[in-house]
Amino acid sequence: MFKGFDDEIKVELATKRFEYTFESCWKVLQAALRAEGVNVATPLKCFKEAFKAGNIDEKYEELFVTMIEKRNQIVHVYDFDQAQLIYEFINSSEVINAFENIYSNLANV
């Protein structure tokens, strides 16, 4: 699908942006949960508790598990084809909507 240096740069930038957006997201959720007396140390535990607390709509539960997997893969991606698959996943409207859902729910807290 992608060809050329410009496409490689686009994929690299998007995956790194996803990586730091994901990290920031779970850290903000971690802080919100801590303020409610819930201590979590890992992204998976954080998202599970955030679902219980109503900080994320339940319809995104499986998506966030997949996001954790993709975030972990990004660290070890050395192949453009694999990076491209991650790019296609993170560029989906569902992923964007999931992050917006967290923002909306936390803005109302």
Protein backbone atom coordinates (compact mmCIF):
# COMPACT_ATOMS: atom_id res chain seq x y z
CA MET A 1 0.00 0.00 0.00
CA PHE A 2 2.63 2.57 1.03
CA LYS A 3 5.73 3.22 -1.02
CA GLY A 4 8.67 5.51 -0.62
CA PHE A 5 10.50 7.48 2.01
CA ASP A 6 7.63 9.93 2.66
CA ASP A 7 5.34 7.04 3.53
CA GLU A 8 7.90 5.56 5.89
CA ILE A 9 8.18 8.91 7.66
CA LYS A 10 4.39 9.19 7.90
CA VAL A 11 4.10 5.72 9.42
CA GLU A 12 6.99 6.36 11.82
CA LEU A 13 5.57 9.68 13.01
CA ALA A 14 2.05 8.33 13.44
CA THR A 15 3.17 5.29 15.42
CA LYS A 16 5.34 7.41 17.71
CA ARG A 17 2.49 9.87 18.18
CA PHE A 18 0.22 6.96 19.11
CA GLU A 19 2.84 5.68 21.53
CA TYR A 20 3.13 8.92 23.49
CA THR A 21 -0.61 9.61 23.29
CA PHE A 22 -1.30 6.16 24.70
CA GLU A 23 1.28 6.64 27.47
CA SER A 24 -0.17 10.03 28.40
CA CYS A 25 -3.68 8.62 28.36
CA TRP A 26 -3.04 5.79 30.76
CA LYS A 27 -1.00 8.05 33.07
CA VAL A 28 -3.87 10.56 33.25
CA LEU A 29 -6.29 7.72 33.98
CA GLN A 30 -3.87 6.42 36.61
CA ALA A 31 -3.86 9.83 38.31
CA ALA A 32 -7.67 10.08 38.16
CA LEU A 33 -8.00 6.62 39.68
CA ARG A 34 -5.43 7.43 42.37
CA ALA A 35 -7.52 10.48 43.31
CA GLU A 36 -10.41 8.06 43.86
CA GLY A 37 -8.23 5.82 46.04
CA VAL A 38 -7.49 3.19 43.38
CA ASN A 39 -3.81 2.43 42.80
CA VAL A 40 -2.77 0.75 39.54
CA ALA A 41 0.73 0.18 38.23
CA THR A 42 0.24 -1.15 34.70
CA PRO A 43 -1.75 0.01 31.67
CA LEU A 44 -3.90 -3.14 31.63
CA LYS A 45 -4.86 -2.83 35.29
CA CYS A 46 -5.40 0.89 34.80
CA PHE A 47 -7.81 0.42 31.92
CA LYS A 48 -9.68 -2.37 33.73
CA GLU A 49 -10.21 -0.10 36.74
CA ALA A 50 -11.12 2.84 34.49
CA PHE A 51 -13.89 0.73 32.94
CA LYS A 52 -15.19 -0.15 36.40
CA ALA A 53 -15.09 3.52 37.42
CA GLY A 54 -16.97 4.59 34.30
CA ASN A 55 -14.07 6.61 32.90
CA ILE A 56 -14.27 4.64 29.64
CA ASP A 57 -17.37 3.26 27.95
CA GLU A 58 -17.49 -0.54 28.08
CA LYS A 59 -17.80 -0.81 24.30
CA TYR A 60 -14.09 0.12 24.06
CA GLU A 61 -12.84 -2.58 26.45
CA GLU A 62 -11.45 -4.99 23.84
CA LEU A 63 -10.08 -2.09 21.80
CA PHE A 64 -7.93 -0.92 24.70
CA VAL A 65 -6.52 -4.42 25.18
CA THR A 66 -5.58 -4.34 21.48
CA MET A 67 -4.09 -0.86 21.93
CA ILE A 68 -1.85 -2.20 24.69
CA GLU A 69 -0.68 -4.96 22.37
CA LYS A 70 -0.02 -2.49 19.54
CA ARG A 71 1.84 -0.13 21.89
CA ASN A 72 4.04 -3.04 23.00
CA GLN A 73 4.67 -4.04 19.38
CA ILE A 74 5.72 -0.51 18.38
CA VAL A 75 8.75 -0.72 20.65
CA HIS A 76 10.03 -3.74 18.73
CA VAL A 77 9.00 -2.94 15.15
CA TYR A 78 11.88 -3.25 12.72
CA ASP A 79 9.83 -4.22 9.68
CA PHE A 80 7.94 -1.67 7.58
CA ASP A 81 5.09 -4.08 6.79
CA GLN A 82 4.43 -4.63 10.48
CA ALA A 83 4.66 -0.89 11.14
CA GLN A 84 2.16 -0.30 8.34
CA LEU A 85 -0.34 -2.69 9.95
CA ILE A 86 -0.02 -0.84 13.25
CA TYR A 87 -0.44 2.46 11.39
CA GLU A 88 -3.67 1.25 9.80
CA PHE A 89 -5.00 0.18 13.20
CA ILE A 90 -4.18 3.42 15.02
CA ASN A 91 -5.48 5.54 12.14
CA SER A 92 -8.97 4.07 12.52
CA SER A 93 -11.84 6.23 13.66
CA GLU A 94 -12.58 3.69 16.41
CA VAL A 95 -9.21 4.35 18.10
CA ILE A 96 -9.69 8.10 17.83
CA ASN A 97 -13.22 7.81 19.23
CA ALA A 98 -11.94 5.75 22.16
CA PHE A 99 -9.44 8.45 23.14
CA GLU A 100 -12.14 11.11 22.74
CA ASN A 101 -14.42 9.05 24.98
CA ILE A 102 -11.87 9.16 27.79
CA TYR A 103 -11.41 12.89 27.34
CA SER A 104 -15.16 13.50 27.49
CA ASN A 105 -15.67 11.29 30.52
CA LEU A 106 -12.78 12.83 32.46
CA ALA A 107 -13.81 16.37 31.52
CA ASN A 108 -17.09 15.75 33.34
CA VAL A 109 -15.37 14.57 36.54
